[in-house]
Amino acid sequence: MMMYGGGGGFWHLSQERPKDAPRITNDLLKRVLSFLVPYWRQGTVIVVCLAIAAALGLGPPLLIRAVIDDAIPHGKTQELILLVVGMVAFPLAGGLVNVLQTYYSNYVGQRMMMDLRNQLYQHLTSLALRFFTNTKTGEIMSRLNNDVGGVQDSVTGSLISIVSNAFMLTSTLVLIFEMNWQLSVLAVILLPLFILPTRRVGRIRHDISRDTQRRYAELTAFMEETLSISGYLLMKTFTRDAAQLAKFRNKNLEIFDLSMRRAMVGRWFFMMVQTIGSIGPALIYLAGGLLVIRGSLTIGTIVAFVALLGRLYMPAAQLASVHVDFMTALALFNRIFEYLDLEPEIADLPGAAPAGKIAGRLTFEDVGFAYRADIPALRSVSFEVEPGQLAALVGPSGAGKTTITYLVPRFYDPSSGRICLDGRDLRDLRLESIRECMGVVTQETFLFHTTIRDNLLYARENASEEEMVAACKAAHIHDFVSNLPEGYETVVGERGYRLSGGEKQRVAIARVILKDPRILIMDEATSSLDSQSEALIQAALQPLLRGRTSLVIAHRLSTILAADVILVIDHGQLVERGTHQELLAQGGLYARLYEQQFKPRQRRVEAEEEPAELSLAV
Ligand code: ADP
């Protein structure tokens, strides 16, 4: 573990500097500044305010000089009063200008952050499924929250600090040289002492910041996983509470260490700056005092000069350290740009046409696909599903059934061959128009933590109450929902955990019925339900499957029996196809699967007592 208090700590770190640290290139700077360009008007106001504030700040020392050299020695009471009033008026005016400046700089900073977050969110939603299967949710959250949040502070903060300190420094320099060049030269000689060590400190702080940010992302990801319902259940059932807590504490401690180191690197530097800062006035009094004794300088000038020194060293120190913040901001930007630069793998080709009204013929022509280059998940799969037909995908686990269903709505594109909708390659059609005519029911039902109504209307926002109720009736969930104390306004709980598995599935089915897609893709739930729920699900499926082209990963015998064609997949290949009877007669893989899986499952369901009113419903 790194030490943060010891003198040598941060120098040691610089040797460990990772090679992937972002370099400040013109392109990076340009890109960062491009986020500020839309706000150039507000930016101009800010710069003008800063210039006025810098000029106003020079007033009081000059007034002090006039008080000491002129008003007091010559007994000018009226002038004395005026000068004193000026001493209050200048800072007051400066304060007012500052309020205006603060308003606009916050405006620009917050706006820029809002733009960045919008852009990032939009970009993330345009990425392919592959990105989300490969990235931890918490990591994504962290970039959207921590990184974008950090950018606001450091970019506007450091830019304003640069401009304001530059104004302050130059205006003060001009004035002091005007007052006395010998003293000014002496004051300026001390300046490099503030600036030289900064580059190094800046680089180290910047590296630590980037590390800290990375750790924050890890921590967020960890919390996301372990504090979700599934993660919680896993933790409790495997009694991993203590281990989990220890892991969390460790990660948290790492962040603490890094943050401490980051803070302390700066402190050593500022301590040095402060010490040097006290040497300055002492030397000026010495040299200035000698000049006064020789009669070539007034007392008022020395006092004013020392008062101005603060306006020389303070901005110099801040300019030196702002470089650090700016680097930190750049590191954050770099992390955000990393995401923004990810190419959406699946996007519209130029000239892609809308799908328009489709009949629903789905064709796989020699389709090959691999998640990773060398391991094929699908090999030369060809089949056709006619409009309105139901095709059941059957096969052992890991055969490639889910992969086939992913290719249809273009969550992935085939690496060879093509998939056609009504004879047109999916890649020639607009992505959105393809997905509009498809409905997908996944095995794990995902519901938003909101009311049942909102979950249903997700399918079609402008659906009427009647349409919604009709969909729920068709999905055999309306009676259940109406009997809930809050009916359609019932909040389903995180991911629908307040509903039973069967109820959730029926809500999901109602949601797709409401969408009314031409093509239905379904991964039938494998979970065994009691016979009552099973019967309700089967009843719900009928209106869902009716009149659509359906591609279903089938786990229920009833679905397989209803299928027009059964496609048997094994090791990424289509090995058998036909109806139930045909395939049984062949005595191949399907026949084996039937004996092992579908038949026993069906027996289990039938063995349970079936309530009388339900047999009517089915
Ligand atoms: P099935 O649905 O028939 O059980 P899948 O289509 O899910 O099978 O998986 C087919 C093969 O692809 C499996 O070997 C699986 O390990 C692999 N696979 C699935 N998803 C991914 C992924 N995101 N990255 C890499 N390999 C994957």
mmCIF file of N, CA and C in Angstrom, residues 96-145:
data_model
loop_
_atom_site.group_PDB
_atom_site.id
_atom_site.type_symbol
_atom_site.label_atom_id
_atom_site.label_comp_id
_atom_site.label_asym_id
_atom_site.label_seq_id
_atom_site.Cartn_x
_atom_site.Cartn_y
_atom_site.Cartn_z
ATOM 1 N N LEU A 96 -20.233 42.436 -6.530
ATOM 2 C CA LEU A 96 -21.422 42.385 -7.390
ATOM 3 C C LEU A 96 -21.092 41.727 -8.728
ATOM 4 N N VAL A 97 -19.956 42.138 -9.289
ATOM 5 C CA VAL A 97 -19.543 41.555 -10.566
ATOM 6 C C VAL A 97 -19.327 40.049 -10.403
ATOM 7 N N ASN A 98 -18.818 39.701 -9.238
ATOM 8 C CA ASN A 98 -18.547 38.301 -8.960
ATOM 9 C C ASN A 98 -19.812 37.446 -8.931
ATOM 10 N N VAL A 99 -20.891 38.029 -8.377
ATOM 11 C CA VAL A 99 -22.159 37.291 -8.330
ATOM 12 C C VAL A 99 -22.605 36.964 -9.751
ATOM 13 N N LEU A 100 -22.505 37.962 -10.613
ATOM 14 C CA LEU A 100 -22.907 37.766 -12.007
ATOM 15 C C LEU A 100 -22.050 36.674 -12.648
ATOM 16 N N GLN A 101 -20.763 36.759 -12.379
ATOM 17 C CA GLN A 101 -19.827 35.783 -12.945
ATOM 18 C C GLN A 101 -20.147 34.379 -12.442
ATOM 19 N N THR A 102 -20.438 34.268 -11.136
ATOM 20 C CA THR A 102 -20.745 32.958 -10.559
ATOM 21 C C THR A 102 -21.995 32.369 -11.205
ATOM 22 N N TYR A 103 -22.991 33.220 -11.414
ATOM 23 C CA TYR A 103 -24.219 32.736 -12.036
ATOM 24 C C TYR A 103 -23.903 32.126 -13.396
ATOM 25 N N TYR A 104 -23.193 32.884 -14.215
ATOM 26 C CA TYR A 104 -22.949 32.400 -15.580
ATOM 27 C C TYR A 104 -21.999 31.208 -15.610
ATOM 28 N N SER A 105 -21.030 31.186 -14.711
ATOM 29 C CA SER A 105 -20.122 30.047 -14.791
ATOM 30 C C SER A 105 -20.823 28.775 -14.343
ATOM 31 N N ASN A 106 -21.722 28.887 -13.370
ATOM 32 C CA ASN A 106 -22.500 27.707 -12.993
ATOM 33 C C ASN A 106 -23.417 27.286 -14.115
ATOM 34 N N TYR A 107 -23.999 28.278 -14.750
ATOM 35 C CA TYR A 107 -24.896 27.995 -15.864
ATOM 36 C C TYR A 107 -24.164 27.187 -16.932
ATOM 37 N N VAL A 108 -23.000 27.692 -17.324
ATOM 38 C CA VAL A 108 -22.249 27.012 -18.389
ATOM 39 C C VAL A 108 -21.822 25.614 -17.931
ATOM 40 N N GLY A 109 -21.320 25.527 -16.701
ATOM 41 C CA GLY A 109 -20.846 24.242 -16.192
ATOM 42 C C GLY A 109 -21.958 23.208 -16.140
ATOM 43 N N GLN A 110 -23.093 23.606 -15.575
ATOM 44 C CA GLN A 110 -24.206 22.660 -15.454
ATOM 45 C C GLN A 110 -24.760 22.278 -16.810
ATOM 46 N N ARG A 111 -24.836 23.263 -17.696
ATOM 47 C CA ARG A 111 -25.341 22.993 -19.040
ATOM 48 C C ARG A 111 -24.450 21.989 -19.763
ATOM 49 N N MET A 112 -23.139 22.238 -19.637
ATOM 50 C CA MET A 112 -22.196 21.378 -20.326
ATOM 51 C C MET A 112 -22.321 19.948 -19.798
ATOM 52 N N MET A 113 -22.505 19.832 -18.489
ATOM 53 C CA MET A 113 -22.645 18.526 -17.884
ATOM 54 C C MET A 113 -23.931 17.853 -18.372
ATOM 55 N N MET A 114 -24.973 18.648 -18.478
ATOM 56 C CA MET A 114 -26.245 18.116 -18.963
ATOM 57 C C MET A 114 -26.096 17.616 -20.400
ATOM 58 N N ASP A 115 -25.425 18.420 -21.226
ATOM 59 C CA ASP A 115 -25.215 18.022 -22.626
ATOM 60 C C ASP A 115 -24.430 16.725 -22.709
ATOM 61 N N LEU A 116 -23.402 16.677 -21.891
ATOM 62 C CA LEU A 116 -22.511 15.523 -21.920
ATOM 63 C C LEU A 116 -23.260 14.268 -21.497
ATOM 64 N N ARG A 117 -24.073 14.426 -20.454
ATOM 65 C CA ARG A 117 -24.813 13.269 -19.953
ATOM 66 C C ARG A 117 -25.854 12.824 -20.983
ATOM 67 N N ASN A 118 -26.516 13.806 -21.596
ATOM 68 C CA ASN A 118 -27.488 13.457 -22.651
ATOM 69 C C ASN A 118 -26.817 12.707 -23.775
ATOM 70 N N GLN A 119 -25.696 13.250 -24.195
ATOM 71 C CA GLN A 119 -24.995 12.660 -25.336
ATOM 72 C C GLN A 119 -24.523 11.245 -25.000
ATOM 73 N N LEU A 120 -24.007 11.100 -23.784
ATOM 74 C CA LEU A 120 -23.489 9.799 -23.371
ATOM 75 C C LEU A 120 -24.627 8.778 -23.279
ATOM 76 N N TYR A 121 -25.735 9.201 -22.680
ATOM 77 C CA TYR A 121 -26.868 8.273 -22.533
ATOM 78 C C TYR A 121 -27.392 7.864 -23.900
ATOM 79 N N GLN A 122 -27.515 8.845 -24.760
ATOM 80 C CA GLN A 122 -28.013 8.548 -26.110
ATOM 81 C C GLN A 122 -27.068 7.582 -26.816
ATOM 82 N N HIS A 123 -25.782 7.831 -26.656
ATOM 83 C CA HIS A 123 -24.813 6.974 -27.324
ATOM 84 C C HIS A 123 -24.867 5.557 -26.756
ATOM 85 N N LEU A 124 -24.972 5.471 -25.430
ATOM 86 C CA LEU A 124 -25.006 4.144 -24.807
ATOM 87 C C LEU A 124 -26.217 3.356 -25.295
ATOM 88 N N THR A 125 -27.345 4.038 -25.439
ATOM 89 C CA THR A 125 -28.533 3.312 -25.900
ATOM 90 C C THR A 125 -28.390 2.886 -27.358
ATOM 91 N N SER A 126 -27.468 3.499 -28.090
ATOM 92 C CA SER A 126 -27.312 3.113 -29.493
ATOM 93 C C SER A 126 -26.314 1.965 -29.655
ATOM 94 N N LEU A 127 -25.650 1.606 -28.564
ATOM 95 C CA LEU A 127 -24.653 0.539 -28.682
ATOM 96 C C LEU A 127 -25.327 -0.824 -28.797
ATOM 97 N N ALA A 128 -24.550 -1.794 -29.278
ATOM 98 C CA ALA A 128 -25.110 -3.126 -29.478
ATOM 99 C C ALA A 128 -25.153 -3.887 -28.165
ATOM 100 N N LEU A 129 -25.951 -4.939 -28.164
ATOM 101 C CA LEU A 129 -26.110 -5.781 -26.979
ATOM 102 C C LEU A 129 -24.762 -6.259 -26.455
ATOM 103 N N ARG A 130 -23.829 -6.494 -27.379
ATOM 104 C CA ARG A 130 -22.519 -7.014 -26.993
ATOM 105 C C ARG A 130 -21.854 -6.141 -25.916
ATOM 106 N N PHE A 131 -22.005 -4.813 -26.071
ATOM 107 C CA PHE A 131 -21.419 -3.906 -25.090
ATOM 108 C C PHE A 131 -21.965 -4.197 -23.691
ATOM 109 N N PHE A 132 -23.271 -4.416 -23.602
ATOM 110 C CA PHE A 132 -23.886 -4.600 -22.286
ATOM 111 C C PHE A 132 -23.605 -5.975 -21.704
ATOM 112 N N THR A 133 -23.387 -6.964 -22.583
ATOM 113 C CA THR A 133 -23.035 -8.273 -22.034
ATOM 114 C C THR A 133 -21.588 -8.268 -21.550
ATOM 115 N N ASN A 134 -20.778 -7.350 -22.092
ATOM 116 C CA ASN A 134 -19.364 -7.328 -21.710
ATOM 117 C C ASN A 134 -19.027 -6.311 -20.634
ATOM 118 N N THR A 135 -19.956 -5.428 -20.281
ATOM 119 C CA THR A 135 -19.636 -4.354 -19.344
ATOM 120 C C THR A 135 -20.522 -4.443 -18.111
ATOM 121 N N LYS A 136 -19.905 -4.188 -16.946
ATOM 122 C CA LYS A 136 -20.700 -4.200 -15.720
ATOM 123 C C LYS A 136 -21.603 -2.976 -15.695
ATOM 124 N N THR A 137 -22.834 -3.194 -15.250
ATOM 125 C CA THR A 137 -23.776 -2.073 -15.183
ATOM 126 C C THR A 137 -23.217 -0.954 -14.308
ATOM 127 N N GLY A 138 -22.624 -1.327 -13.184
ATOM 128 C CA GLY A 138 -22.110 -0.322 -12.255
ATOM 129 C C GLY A 138 -21.042 0.548 -12.891
ATOM 130 N N GLU A 139 -20.236 -0.061 -13.731
ATOM 131 C CA GLU A 139 -19.176 0.664 -14.437
ATOM 132 C C GLU A 139 -19.802 1.742 -15.341
ATOM 133 N N ILE A 140 -20.883 1.356 -15.993
ATOM 134 C CA ILE A 140 -21.572 2.312 -16.873
ATOM 135 C C ILE A 140 -22.174 3.442 -16.033
ATOM 136 N N MET A 141 -22.812 3.049 -14.926
ATOM 137 C CA MET A 141 -23.428 4.046 -14.035
ATOM 138 C C MET A 141 -22.374 5.036 -13.550
ATOM 139 N N SER A 142 -21.225 4.489 -13.206
ATOM 140 C CA SER A 142 -20.182 5.332 -12.655
ATOM 141 C C SER A 142 -19.726 6.377 -13.664
ATOM 142 N N ARG A 143 -19.629 5.983 -14.920
ATOM 143 C CA ARG A 143 -19.201 6.984 -15.911
ATOM 144 C C ARG A 143 -20.265 8.047 -16.104
ATOM 145 N N LEU A 144 -21.518 7.613 -16.063
ATOM 146 C CA LEU A 144 -22.601 8.581 -16.240
ATOM 147 C C LEU A 144 -22.714 9.519 -15.034
ATOM 148 N N ASN A 145 -22.442 8.981 -13.843
ATOM 149 C CA ASN A 145 -22.604 9.806 -12.640
ATOM 150 C C ASN A 145 -21.310 10.476 -12.215
#
